[in-house]
Amino acid sequence: QKEVEQDPGPLSVPEGAIVSLNCTYSNSAFQYFMWYRQYSRKGPELLMYTYSSGNKEDGRFTAQVDKSSKYISLFIRDSQPSDSATYLCAMRGGSTLGRLYFGRGTQLTVWP
Amino acid sequence: DTAVSQTPKYLVTQMGNDKSIKCEQNLGHDTMYWYKQDSKKFLKIMFSYNNKELIINETVPNRFSPKSPDKAHLNLHINSLELGDSAVYFCASSQNIKNNEQFFGPGTRLTVL
């Protein structure tokens, strides 16, 4: 079993839809949870970062962490064609300095 | 004013050859990384250097050898290339070893024929 599981999709939604992206993990030591966005033929870029459980909102994006279920989510409201990309979850424990464990990414297409 | 740059962007080579990929960051970061992204988009760390010191060395064949001449540079040399080495290799950097935000380069797409 991989440390981090993520459905690769692809996911295709119309513009304006609410998108839900999810990851599950097995290592209860993970404390830091991130979402990276990767456009085609580009490197990943950090979108959101959460420590421990709870919610975090940034504009149209909301990240949720449920440590009891080992489940994290990213919600995108009012999705736009420019949101079309691969979204990778990433996480690490408090002691695994610098070592991020990535999900394999979910490919999202938002069509106009 | 590219933050993390890699050269070359594309690399096509024959099996058995030796090749190098170069990475430079101008962010003043202490920590640099090499990742491999396979055809299924799975991104896996290979190496990490902090202030020129190797701190993460995942289970990769010893044909792969990283070199950090200074904090701003982390190069990757690959000996005796194999078909399975075909992938996109990303360099990344972070402010320090505890920082979660890693800045990625544009990637080097390696194809071994």
mmCIF file with all atom_site columns, C-alpha atoms in Angstrom:
data_model
loop_
_atom_site.group_PDB
_atom_site.id
_atom_site.type_symbol
_atom_site.label_atom_id
_atom_site.label_alt_id
_atom_site.label_comp_id
_atom_site.label_asym_id
_atom_site.label_entity_id
_atom_site.label_seq_id
_atom_site.pdbx_PDB_ins_code
_atom_site.Cartn_x
_atom_site.Cartn_y
_atom_site.Cartn_z
_atom_site.occupancy
_atom_site.B_iso_or_equiv
_atom_site.pdbx_formal_charge
_atom_site.auth_seq_id
_atom_site.auth_comp_id
_atom_site.auth_asym_id
_atom_site.auth_atom_id
_atom_site.pdbx_PDB_model_num
ATOM 1   C CA . GLN A 1 1   ? 0.000   0.000  0.000   1.00 0.00 ? 1   GLN A CA 1
ATOM 2   C CA . LYS A 1 2   ? 1.342   3.395  -0.961  1.00 0.00 ? 2   LYS A CA 1
ATOM 3   C CA . GLU A 1 3   ? 1.688   6.009  1.776   1.00 0.00 ? 3   GLU A CA 1
ATOM 4   C CA . VAL A 1 4   ? -0.660  8.380  -0.053  1.00 0.00 ? 4   VAL A CA 1
ATOM 5   C CA . GLU A 1 5   ? -3.527  7.337  -2.298  1.00 0.00 ? 5   GLU A CA 1
ATOM 6   C CA . GLN A 1 6   ? -5.160  9.652  -4.791  1.00 0.00 ? 6   GLN A CA 1
ATOM 7   C CA . ASP A 1 7   ? -7.600  8.874  -7.578  1.00 0.00 ? 7   ASP A CA 1
ATOM 8   C CA . PRO A 1 8   ? -5.879  9.927  -10.807 1.00 0.00 ? 8   PRO A CA 1
ATOM 9   C CA . GLY A 1 9   ? -9.163  10.734 -12.563 1.00 0.00 ? 9   GLY A CA 1
ATOM 10  C CA . PRO A 1 10  ? -9.463  12.218 -15.091 1.00 0.00 ? 10  PRO A CA 1
ATOM 11  C CA . LEU A 1 11  ? -12.144 14.532 -13.790 1.00 0.00 ? 11  LEU A CA 1
ATOM 12  C CA . SER A 1 12  ? -14.053 16.709 -16.246 1.00 0.00 ? 12  SER A CA 1
ATOM 13  C CA . VAL A 1 13  ? -16.506 19.385 -15.094 1.00 0.00 ? 13  VAL A CA 1
ATOM 14  C CA . PRO A 1 14  ? -18.281 22.395 -16.609 1.00 0.00 ? 14  PRO A CA 1
ATOM 15  C CA . GLU A 1 15  ? -17.212 25.903 -15.753 1.00 0.00 ? 15  GLU A CA 1
ATOM 16  C CA . GLY A 1 16  ? -18.758 27.084 -12.505 1.00 0.00 ? 16  GLY A CA 1
ATOM 17  C CA . ALA A 1 17  ? -18.966 23.623 -10.944 1.00 0.00 ? 17  ALA A CA 1
ATOM 18  C CA . ILE A 1 18  ? -17.741 22.796 -7.464  1.00 0.00 ? 18  ILE A CA 1
ATOM 19  C CA . VAL A 1 19  ? -14.842 20.381 -7.617  1.00 0.00 ? 19  VAL A CA 1
ATOM 20  C CA . SER A 1 20  ? -13.858 18.003 -4.842  1.00 0.00 ? 20  SER A CA 1
ATOM 21  C CA . LEU A 1 21  ? -10.429 16.368 -4.850  1.00 0.00 ? 21  LEU A CA 1
ATOM 22  C CA . ASN A 1 22  ? -9.390  13.874 -2.197  1.00 0.00 ? 22  ASN A CA 1
ATOM 23  C CA . CYS A 1 23  ? -6.497  11.890 -0.816  1.00 0.00 ? 23  CYS A CA 1
ATOM 24  C CA . THR A 1 24  ? -6.208  9.226  1.821   1.00 0.00 ? 24  THR A CA 1
ATOM 25  C CA . TYR A 1 25  ? -3.085  8.256  3.673   1.00 0.00 ? 25  TYR A CA 1
ATOM 26  C CA . SER A 1 26  ? -1.896  5.521  5.947   1.00 0.00 ? 26  SER A CA 1
ATOM 27  C CA . ASN A 1 27  ? 0.824   7.137  8.063   1.00 0.00 ? 27  ASN A CA 1
ATOM 28  C CA . SER A 1 28  ? -0.650  8.647  11.212  1.00 0.00 ? 28  SER A CA 1
ATOM 29  C CA . ALA A 1 29  ? 2.585   10.613 11.739  1.00 0.00 ? 29  ALA A CA 1
ATOM 30  C CA . PHE A 1 30  ? 1.768   12.983 8.886   1.00 0.00 ? 30  PHE A CA 1
ATOM 31  C CA . GLN A 1 31  ? 1.115   16.463 10.239  1.00 0.00 ? 31  GLN A CA 1
ATOM 32  C CA . TYR A 1 32  ? 1.605   18.810 7.301   1.00 0.00 ? 32  TYR A CA 1
ATOM 33  C CA . PHE A 1 33  ? -0.718  18.615 4.322   1.00 0.00 ? 33  PHE A CA 1
ATOM 34  C CA . MET A 1 34  ? -0.301  20.395 1.029   1.00 0.00 ? 34  MET A CA 1
ATOM 35  C CA . TRP A 1 35  ? -1.932  20.693 -2.343  1.00 0.00 ? 35  TRP A CA 1
ATOM 36  C CA . TYR A 1 36  ? 0.217   21.362 -5.373  1.00 0.00 ? 36  TYR A CA 1
ATOM 37  C CA . ARG A 1 37  ? -1.059  22.291 -8.812  1.00 0.00 ? 37  ARG A CA 1
ATOM 38  C CA . GLN A 1 38  ? 0.775   21.191 -11.934 1.00 0.00 ? 38  GLN A CA 1
ATOM 39  C CA . TYR A 1 39  ? -0.039  22.582 -15.331 1.00 0.00 ? 39  TYR A CA 1
ATOM 40  C CA . SER A 1 40  ? 0.834   20.511 -18.361 1.00 0.00 ? 40  SER A CA 1
ATOM 41  C CA . ARG A 1 41  ? 4.581   20.382 -19.038 1.00 0.00 ? 41  ARG A CA 1
ATOM 42  C CA . LYS A 1 42  ? 5.343   22.509 -15.968 1.00 0.00 ? 42  LYS A CA 1
ATOM 43  C CA . GLY A 1 43  ? 6.638   21.875 -12.473 1.00 0.00 ? 43  GLY A CA 1
ATOM 44  C CA . PRO A 1 44  ? 4.237   21.631 -9.511  1.00 0.00 ? 44  PRO A CA 1
ATOM 45  C CA . GLU A 1 45  ? 3.498   24.801 -7.539  1.00 0.00 ? 45  GLU A CA 1
ATOM 46  C CA . LEU A 1 46  ? 2.191   25.020 -4.000  1.00 0.00 ? 46  LEU A CA 1
ATOM 47  C CA . LEU A 1 47  ? -1.490  25.938 -3.872  1.00 0.00 ? 47  LEU A CA 1
ATOM 48  C CA . MET A 1 48  ? -2.401  25.472 -0.223  1.00 0.00 ? 48  MET A CA 1
ATOM 49  C CA . TYR A 1 49  ? -0.845  24.241 2.989   1.00 0.00 ? 49  TYR A CA 1
ATOM 50  C CA . THR A 1 50  ? -2.519  23.065 6.220   1.00 0.00 ? 50  THR A CA 1
ATOM 51  C CA . TYR A 1 51  ? -1.113  21.965 9.511   1.00 0.00 ? 51  TYR A CA 1
ATOM 52  C CA . SER A 1 52  ? -2.930  19.175 11.364  1.00 0.00 ? 52  SER A CA 1
ATOM 53  C CA . SER A 1 53  ? -6.717  18.937 11.206  1.00 0.00 ? 53  SER A CA 1
ATOM 54  C CA . GLY A 1 54  ? -9.128  21.639 10.153  1.00 0.00 ? 54  GLY A CA 1
ATOM 55  C CA . ASN A 1 55  ? -10.088 23.835 7.242   1.00 0.00 ? 55  ASN A CA 1
ATOM 56  C CA . LYS A 1 56  ? -8.288  26.553 5.391   1.00 0.00 ? 56  LYS A CA 1
ATOM 57  C CA . GLU A 1 57  ? -9.792  28.855 2.799   1.00 0.00 ? 57  GLU A CA 1
ATOM 58  C CA . ASP A 1 58  ? -8.061  30.913 0.140   1.00 0.00 ? 58  ASP A CA 1
ATOM 59  C CA . GLY A 1 59  ? -10.339 32.570 -2.362  1.00 0.00 ? 59  GLY A CA 1
ATOM 60  C CA . ARG A 1 60  ? -12.160 29.871 -4.321  1.00 0.00 ? 60  ARG A CA 1
ATOM 61  C CA . PHE A 1 61  ? -10.075 27.103 -2.735  1.00 0.00 ? 61  PHE A CA 1
ATOM 62  C CA . THR A 1 62  ? -10.754 25.306 0.550   1.00 0.00 ? 62  THR A CA 1
ATOM 63  C CA . ALA A 1 63  ? -8.515  22.632 2.017   1.00 0.00 ? 63  ALA A CA 1
ATOM 64  C CA . GLN A 1 64  ? -9.825  20.238 4.648   1.00 0.00 ? 64  GLN A CA 1
ATOM 65  C CA . VAL A 1 65  ? -7.940  17.756 6.777   1.00 0.00 ? 65  VAL A CA 1
ATOM 66  C CA . ASP A 1 66  ? -9.552  14.999 8.829   1.00 0.00 ? 66  ASP A CA 1
ATOM 67  C CA . LYS A 1 67  ? -6.730  13.262 10.659  1.00 0.00 ? 67  LYS A CA 1
ATOM 68  C CA . SER A 1 68  ? -9.057  10.824 12.418  1.00 0.00 ? 68  SER A CA 1
ATOM 69  C CA . SER A 1 69  ? -10.096 9.440  9.022   1.00 0.00 ? 69  SER A CA 1
ATOM 70  C CA . LYS A 1 70  ? -6.706  10.062 7.399   1.00 0.00 ? 70  LYS A CA 1
ATOM 71  C CA . TYR A 1 71  ? -8.475  11.943 4.656   1.00 0.00 ? 71  TYR A CA 1
ATOM 72  C CA . ILE A 1 72  ? -7.792  15.307 3.048   1.00 0.00 ? 72  ILE A CA 1
ATOM 73  C CA . SER A 1 73  ? -9.794  17.271 0.516   1.00 0.00 ? 73  SER A CA 1
ATOM 74  C CA . LEU A 1 74  ? -9.474  20.255 -1.752  1.00 0.00 ? 74  LEU A CA 1
ATOM 75  C CA . PHE A 1 75  ? -12.617 22.050 -2.878  1.00 0.00 ? 75  PHE A CA 1
ATOM 76  C CA . ILE A 1 76  ? -12.661 24.448 -5.779  1.00 0.00 ? 76  ILE A CA 1
ATOM 77  C CA . ARG A 1 77  ? -15.703 26.723 -6.024  1.00 0.00 ? 77  ARG A CA 1
ATOM 78  C CA . ASP A 1 78  ? -16.819 28.388 -9.234  1.00 0.00 ? 78  ASP A CA 1
ATOM 79  C CA . SER A 1 79  ? -14.263 26.412 -11.217 1.00 0.00 ? 79  SER A CA 1
ATOM 80  C CA . GLN A 1 80  ? -12.677 28.095 -14.208 1.00 0.00 ? 80  GLN A CA 1
ATOM 81  C CA . PRO A 1 81  ? -11.026 26.709 -17.356 1.00 0.00 ? 81  PRO A CA 1
ATOM 82  C CA . SER A 1 82  ? -7.768  28.098 -15.966 1.00 0.00 ? 82  SER A CA 1
ATOM 83  C CA . ASP A 1 83  ? -8.097  25.601 -13.087 1.00 0.00 ? 83  ASP A CA 1
ATOM 84  C CA . SER A 1 84  ? -7.513  22.776 -15.569 1.00 0.00 ? 84  SER A CA 1
ATOM 85  C CA . ALA A 1 85  ? -4.384  21.065 -14.277 1.00 0.00 ? 85  ALA A CA 1
ATOM 86  C CA . THR A 1 86  ? -3.212  18.081 -12.274 1.00 0.00 ? 86  THR A CA 1
ATOM 87  C CA . TYR A 1 87  ? -3.650  18.487 -8.523  1.00 0.00 ? 87  TYR A CA 1
ATOM 88  C CA . LEU A 1 88  ? -1.239  16.617 -6.281  1.00 0.00 ? 88  LEU A CA 1
ATOM 89  C CA . CYS A 1 89  ? -1.673  16.191 -2.578  1.00 0.00 ? 89  CYS A CA 1
ATOM 90  C CA . ALA A 1 90  ? 1.486   16.009 -0.506  1.00 0.00 ? 90  ALA A CA 1
ATOM 91  C CA . MET A 1 91  ? 2.191   15.459 3.146   1.00 0.00 ? 91  MET A CA 1
ATOM 92  C CA . ARG A 1 92  ? 4.922   14.891 5.672   1.00 0.00 ? 92  ARG A CA 1
ATOM 93  C CA . GLY A 1 93  ? 5.443   14.099 9.310   1.00 0.00 ? 93  GLY A CA 1
ATOM 94  C CA . GLY A 1 94  ? 6.985   16.354 11.888  1.00 0.00 ? 94  GLY A CA 1
ATOM 95  C CA . SER A 1 95  ? 10.264  14.498 11.922  1.00 0.00 ? 95  SER A CA 1
ATOM 96  C CA . THR A 1 96  ? 10.633  13.672 8.214   1.00 0.00 ? 96  THR A CA 1
ATOM 97  C CA . LEU A 1 97  ? 12.305  16.952 7.484   1.00 0.00 ? 97  LEU A CA 1
ATOM 98  C CA . GLY A 1 98  ? 11.920  17.985 3.884   1.00 0.00 ? 98  GLY A CA 1
ATOM 99  C CA . ARG A 1 99  ? 10.621  14.614 2.723   1.00 0.00 ? 99  ARG A CA 1
ATOM 100 C CA . LEU A 1 100 ? 7.237   15.069 1.088   1.00 0.00 ? 100 LEU A CA 1
ATOM 101 C CA . TYR A 1 101 ? 5.093   12.129 0.143   1.00 0.00 ? 101 TYR A CA 1
ATOM 102 C CA . PHE A 1 102 ? 3.007   12.863 -2.935  1.00 0.00 ? 102 PHE A CA 1
ATOM 103 C CA . GLY A 1 103 ? -0.189  11.362 -4.246  1.00 0.00 ? 103 GLY A CA 1
ATOM 104 C CA . ARG A 1 104 ? -0.116  10.528 -7.922  1.00 0.00 ? 104 ARG A CA 1
ATOM 105 C CA . GLY A 1 105 ? -2.295  13.533 -8.796  1.00 0.00 ? 105 GLY A CA 1
ATOM 106 C CA . THR A 1 106 ? -5.812  14.024 -10.136 1.00 0.00 ? 106 THR A CA 1
ATOM 107 C CA . GLN A 1 107 ? -6.112  15.414 -13.637 1.00 0.00 ? 107 GLN A CA 1
ATOM 108 C CA . LEU A 1 108 ? -8.862  18.050 -13.779 1.00 0.00 ? 108 LEU A CA 1
ATOM 109 C CA . THR A 1 109 ? -10.391 19.610 -16.885 1.00 0.00 ? 109 THR A CA 1
ATOM 110 C CA . VAL A 1 110 ? -12.855 22.483 -16.593 1.00 0.00 ? 110 VAL A CA 1
ATOM 111 C CA . TRP A 1 111 ? -14.642 23.071 -19.869 1.00 0.00 ? 111 TRP A CA 1
ATOM 112 C CA . PRO A 1 112 ? -16.304 26.388 -20.775 1.00 0.00 ? 112 PRO A CA 1
ATOM 113 C CA . ASP B 2 1   ? 14.574  35.958 -13.256 1.00 0.00 ? 1   ASP B CA 1
ATOM 114 C CA . THR B 2 2   ? 13.637  32.255 -13.180 1.00 0.00 ? 2   THR B CA 1
ATOM 115 C CA . ALA B 2 3   ? 13.590  30.939 -9.612  1.00 0.00 ? 3   ALA B CA 1
ATOM 116 C CA . VAL B 2 4   ? 14.575  27.320 -10.257 1.00 0.00 ? 4   VAL B CA 1
ATOM 117 C CA . SER B 2 5   ? 16.042  26.497 -13.636 1.00 0.00 ? 5   SER B CA 1
ATOM 118 C CA . GLN B 2 6   ? 17.069  23.196 -15.153 1.00 0.00 ? 6   GLN B CA 1
ATOM 119 C CA . THR B 2 7   ? 19.050  22.282 -18.228 1.00 0.00 ? 7   THR B CA 1
ATOM 120 C CA . PRO B 2 8   ? 18.434  20.681 -20.552 1.00 0.00 ? 8   PRO B CA 1
ATOM 121 C CA . LYS B 2 9   ? 14.661  20.757 -20.875 1.00 0.00 ? 9   LYS B CA 1
ATOM 122 C CA . TYR B 2 10  ? 14.631  17.704 -23.129 1.00 0.00 ? 10  TYR B CA 1
ATOM 123 C CA . LEU B 2 11  ? 17.179  14.903 -23.283 1.00 0.00 ? 11  LEU B CA 1
ATOM 124 C CA . VAL B 2 12  ? 17.012  12.017 -25.728 1.00 0.00 ? 12  VAL B CA 1
ATOM 125 C CA . THR B 2 13  ? 19.793  9.480  -25.522 1.00 0.00 ? 13  THR B CA 1
ATOM 126 C CA . GLN B 2 14  ? 20.726  5.866  -26.142 1.00 0.00 ? 14  GLN B CA 1
ATOM 127 C CA . MET B 2 15  ? 20.796  3.125  -23.562 1.00 0.00 ? 15  MET B CA 1
ATOM 128 C CA . GLY B 2 16  ? 24.154  2.815  -21.887 1.00 0.00 ? 16  GLY B CA 1
ATOM 129 C CA . ASN B 2 17  ? 25.104  6.476  -22.210 1.00 0.00 ? 17  ASN B CA 1
ATOM 130 C CA . ASP B 2 18  ? 26.018  8.782  -19.326 1.00 0.00 ? 18  ASP B CA 1
ATOM 131 C CA . LYS B 2 19  ? 24.222  12.100 -18.994 1.00 0.00 ? 19  LYS B CA 1
ATOM 132 C CA . SER B 2 20  ? 23.928  15.011 -16.581 1.00 0.00 ? 20  SER B CA 1
ATOM 133 C CA . ILE B 2 21  ? 21.111  17.370 -15.682 1.00 0.00 ? 21  ILE B CA 1
ATOM 134 C CA . LYS B 2 22  ? 21.909  20.715 -14.095 1.00 0.00 ? 22  LYS B CA 1
ATOM 135 C CA . CYS B 2 23  ? 19.812  22.701 -11.647 1.00 0.00 ? 23  CYS B CA 1
ATOM 136 C CA . GLU B 2 24  ? 20.244  26.198 -10.282 1.00 0.00 ? 24  GLU B CA 1
ATOM 137 C CA . GLN B 2 25  ? 18.106  28.239 -7.894  1.00 0.00 ? 25  GLN B CA 1
ATOM 138 C CA . ASN B 2 26  ? 18.420  31.965 -7.333  1.00 0.00 ? 26  ASN B CA 1
ATOM 139 C CA . LEU B 2 27  ? 16.115  32.112 -4.306  1.00 0.00 ? 27  LEU B CA 1
ATOM 140 C CA . GLY B 2 28  ? 18.841  31.895 -1.707  1.00 0.00 ? 28  GLY B CA 1
ATOM 141 C CA . HIS B 2 29  ? 17.361  28.633 -0.414  1.00 0.00 ? 29  HIS B CA 1
ATOM 142 C CA . ASP B 2 30  ? 19.317  26.208 1.728   1.00 0.00 ? 30  ASP B CA 1
ATOM 143 C CA . THR B 2 31  ? 17.675  22.963 0.581   1.00 0.00 ? 31  THR B CA 1
ATOM 144 C CA . MET B 2 32  ? 17.447  21.411 -2.864  1.00 0.00 ? 32  MET B CA 1
ATOM 145 C CA . TYR B 2 33  ? 15.817  18.231 -4.161  1.00 0.00 ? 33  TYR B CA 1
ATOM 146 C CA . TRP B 2 34  ? 15.650  15.890 -7.102  1.00 0.00 ? 34  TRP B CA 1
ATOM 147 C CA . TYR B 2 35  ? 12.355  14.193 -7.947  1.00 0.00 ? 35  TYR B CA 1
ATOM 148 C CA . LYS B 2 36  ? 11.420  11.657 -10.589 1.00 0.00 ? 36  LYS B CA 1
ATOM 149 C CA . GLN B 2 37  ? 7.944   11.779 -12.141 1.00 0.00 ? 37  GLN B CA 1
ATOM 150 C CA . ASP B 2 38  ? 6.986   8.656  -14.040 1.00 0.00 ? 38  ASP B CA 1
ATOM 151 C CA . SER B 2 39  ? 4.537   8.282  -16.903 1.00 0.00 ? 39  SER B CA 1
ATOM 152 C CA . LYS B 2 40  ? 1.670   7.929  -14.424 1.00 0.00 ? 40  LYS B CA 1
ATOM 153 C CA . LYS B 2 41  ? 2.533   11.311 -12.893 1.00 0.00 ? 41  LYS B CA 1
ATOM 154 C CA . PHE B 2 42  ? 3.772   9.749  -9.666  1.00 0.00 ? 42  PHE B CA 1
ATOM 155 C CA . LEU B 2 43  ? 6.285   12.149 -8.133  1.00 0.00 ? 43  LEU B CA 1
ATOM 156 C CA . LYS B 2 44  ? 8.921   10.543 -5.979  1.00 0.00 ? 44  LYS B CA 1
ATOM 157 C CA . ILE B 2 45  ? 11.842  12.093 -4.172  1.00 0.00 ? 45  ILE B CA 1
ATOM 158 C CA . MET B 2 46  ? 15.301  10.844 -5.057  1.00 0.00 ? 46  MET B CA 1
ATOM 159 C CA . PHE B 2 47  ? 17.745  13.079 -3.196  1.00 0.00 ? 47  PHE B CA 1
ATOM 160 C CA . SER B 2 48  ? 17.851  16.119 -1.005  1.00 0.00 ? 48  SER B CA 1
ATOM 161 C CA . TYR B 2 49  ? 20.732  18.385 -0.059  1.00 0.00 ? 49  TYR B CA 1
ATOM 162 C CA . ASN B 2 50  ? 20.783  20.901 2.743   1.00 0.00 ? 50  ASN B CA 1
ATOM 163 C CA . ASN B 2 51  ? 23.628  23.422 2.636   1.00 0.00 ? 51  ASN B CA 1
ATOM 164 C CA . LYS B 2 52  ? 25.514  21.123 0.270   1.00 0.00 ? 52  LYS B CA 1
ATOM 165 C CA . GLU B 2 53  ? 25.085  18.138 2.582   1.00 0.00 ? 53  GLU B CA 1
ATOM 166 C CA . LEU B 2 54  ? 23.188  15.046 1.441   1.00 0.00 ? 54  LEU B CA 1
ATOM 167 C CA . ILE B 2 55  ? 20.250  14.488 3.786   1.00 0.00 ? 55  ILE B CA 1
ATOM 168 C CA . ILE B 2 56  ? 17.848  12.317 1.822   1.00 0.00 ? 56  ILE B CA 1
ATOM 169 C CA . ASN B 2 57  ? 19.025  9.456  -0.329  1.00 0.00 ? 57  ASN B CA 1
ATOM 170 C CA . GLU B 2 58  ? 16.101  7.319  -1.370  1.00 0.00 ? 58  GLU B CA 1
ATOM 171 C CA . THR B 2 59  ? 16.512  3.836  -2.728  1.00 0.00 ? 59  THR B CA 1
ATOM 172 C CA . VAL B 2 60  ? 17.690  4.684  -6.196  1.00 0.00 ? 60  VAL B CA 1
ATOM 173 C CA . PRO B 2 61  ? 20.280  2.797  -8.243  1.00 0.00 ? 61  PRO B CA 1
ATOM 174 C CA . ASN B 2 62  ? 23.801  3.991  -7.581  1.00 0.00 ? 62  ASN B CA 1
ATOM 175 C CA . ARG B 2 63  ? 24.006  4.864  -11.277 1.00 0.00 ? 63  ARG B CA 1
ATOM 176 C CA . PHE B 2 64  ? 22.399  8.109  -10.114 1.00 0.00 ? 64  PHE B CA 1
ATOM 177 C CA . SER B 2 65  ? 24.796  10.475 -8.397  1.00 0.00 ? 65  SER B CA 1
ATOM 178 C CA . PRO B 2 66  ? 23.888  13.952 -7.215  1.00 0.00 ? 66  PRO B CA 1
ATOM 179 C CA . LYS B 2 67  ? 26.476  16.675 -6.808  1.00 0.00 ? 67  LYS B CA 1
ATOM 180 C CA . SER B 2 68  ? 26.089  20.000 -5.072  1.00 0.00 ? 68  SER B CA 1
ATOM 181 C CA . PRO B 2 69  ? 29.035  22.309 -5.787  1.00 0.00 ? 69  PRO B CA 1
ATOM 182 C CA . ASP B 2 70  ? 27.363  25.080 -3.801  1.00 0.00 ? 70  ASP B CA 1
ATOM 183 C CA . LYS B 2 71  ? 24.024  25.912 -2.179  1.00 0.00 ? 71  LYS B CA 1
ATOM 184 C CA . ALA B 2 72  ? 22.554  27.260 -5.394  1.00 0.00 ? 72  ALA B CA 1
ATOM 185 C CA . HIS B 2 73  ? 23.341  24.264 -7.575  1.00 0.00 ? 73  HIS B CA 1
ATOM 186 C CA . LEU B 2 74  ? 22.373  20.608 -7.512  1.00 0.00 ? 74  LEU B CA 1
ATOM 187 C CA . ASN B 2 75  ? 23.306  18.482 -10.485 1.00 0.00 ? 75  ASN B CA 1
ATOM 188 C CA . LEU B 2 76  ? 22.283  14.926 -11.285 1.00 0.00 ? 76  LEU B CA 1
ATOM 189 C CA . HIS B 2 77  ? 24.575  12.575 -13.132 1.00 0.00 ? 77  HIS B CA 1
ATOM 190 C CA . ILE B 2 78  ? 23.244  9.301  -14.485 1.00 0.00 ? 78  ILE B CA 1
ATOM 191 C CA . ASN B 2 79  ? 25.539  6.495  -15.632 1.00 0.00 ? 79  ASN B CA 1
ATOM 192 C CA . SER B 2 80  ? 24.686  3.627  -17.957 1.00 0.00 ? 80  SER B CA 1
ATOM 193 C CA . LEU B 2 81  ? 21.205  4.854  -18.766 1.00 0.00 ? 81  LEU B CA 1
ATOM 194 C CA . GLU B 2 82  ? 18.419  2.273  -18.969 1.00 0.00 ? 82  GLU B CA 1
ATOM 195 C CA . LEU B 2 83  ? 15.006  2.322  -20.630 1.00 0.00 ? 83  LEU B CA 1
ATOM 196 C CA . GLY B 2 84  ? 13.340  2.535  -17.214 1.00 0.00 ? 84  GLY B CA 1
ATOM 197 C CA . ASP B 2 85  ? 15.099  5.812  -16.501 1.00 0.00 ? 85  ASP B CA 1
ATOM 198 C CA . SER B 2 86  ? 12.814  7.551  -18.991 1.00 0.00 ? 86  SER B CA 1
ATOM 199 C CA . ALA B 2 87  ? 10.806  10.050 -16.964 1.00 0.00 ? 87  ALA B CA 1
ATOM 200 C CA . VAL B 2 88  ? 10.571  13.729 -16.127 1.00 0.00 ? 88  VAL B CA 1
ATOM 201 C CA . TYR B 2 89  ? 13.127  14.805 -13.541 1.00 0.00 ? 89  TYR B CA 1
ATOM 202 C CA . PHE B 2 90  ? 12.291  17.821 -11.407 1.00 0.00 ? 90  PHE B CA 1
ATOM 203 C CA . CYS B 2 91  ? 14.639  19.869 -9.332  1.00 0.00 ? 91  CYS B CA 1
ATOM 204 C CA . ALA B 2 92  ? 13.146  21.791 -6.406  1.00 0.00 ? 92  ALA B CA 1
ATOM 205 C CA . SER B 2 93  ? 14.296  24.001 -3.581  1.00 0.00 ? 93  SER B CA 1
ATOM 206 C CA . SER B 2 94  ? 12.931  25.178 -0.247  1.00 0.00 ? 94  SER B CA 1
ATOM 207 C CA . GLN B 2 95  ? 13.991  27.903 2.127   1.00 0.00 ? 95  GLN B CA 1
ATOM 208 C CA . ASN B 2 96  ? 15.204  25.364 4.647   1.00 0.00 ? 96  ASN B CA 1
ATOM 209 C CA . ILE B 2 97  ? 14.787  21.758 5.604   1.00 0.00 ? 97  ILE B CA 1
ATOM 210 C CA . LYS B 2 98  ? 11.599  22.387 7.614   1.00 0.00 ? 98  LYS B CA 1
ATOM 211 C CA . ASN B 2 99  ? 9.802   24.512 5.061   1.00 0.00 ? 99  ASN B CA 1
ATOM 212 C CA . ASN B 2 100 ? 6.891   22.831 3.288   1.00 0.00 ? 100 ASN B CA 1
ATOM 213 C CA . GLU B 2 101 ? 6.834   25.062 0.257   1.00 0.00 ? 101 GLU B CA 1
ATOM 214 C CA . GLN B 2 102 ? 9.056   23.618 -2.391  1.00 0.00 ? 102 GLN B CA 1
ATOM 215 C CA . PHE B 2 103 ? 9.670   25.552 -5.587  1.00 0.00 ? 103 PHE B CA 1
ATOM 216 C CA . PHE B 2 104 ? 9.972   23.311 -8.607  1.00 0.00 ? 104 PHE B CA 1
ATOM 217 C CA . GLY B 2 105 ? 11.898  23.782 -11.790 1.00 0.00 ? 105 GLY B CA 1
ATOM 218 C CA . PRO B 2 106 ? 10.305  23.218 -15.205 1.00 0.00 ? 106 PRO B CA 1
ATOM 219 C CA . GLY B 2 107 ? 11.505  19.624 -15.418 1.00 0.00 ? 107 GLY B CA 1
ATOM 220 C CA . THR B 2 108 ? 13.827  17.696 -17.714 1.00 0.00 ? 108 THR B CA 1
ATOM 221 C CA . ARG B 2 109 ? 12.105  15.172 -19.917 1.00 0.00 ? 109 ARG B CA 1
ATOM 222 C CA . LEU B 2 110 ? 14.513  12.269 -20.349 1.00 0.00 ? 110 LEU B CA 1
ATOM 223 C CA . THR B 2 111 ? 13.879  9.669  -23.036 1.00 0.00 ? 111 THR B CA 1
ATOM 224 C CA . VAL B 2 112 ? 16.156  6.649  -23.238 1.00 0.00 ? 112 VAL B CA 1
ATOM 225 C CA . LEU B 2 113 ? 16.006  4.756  -26.526 1.00 0.00 ? 113 LEU B CA 1
#
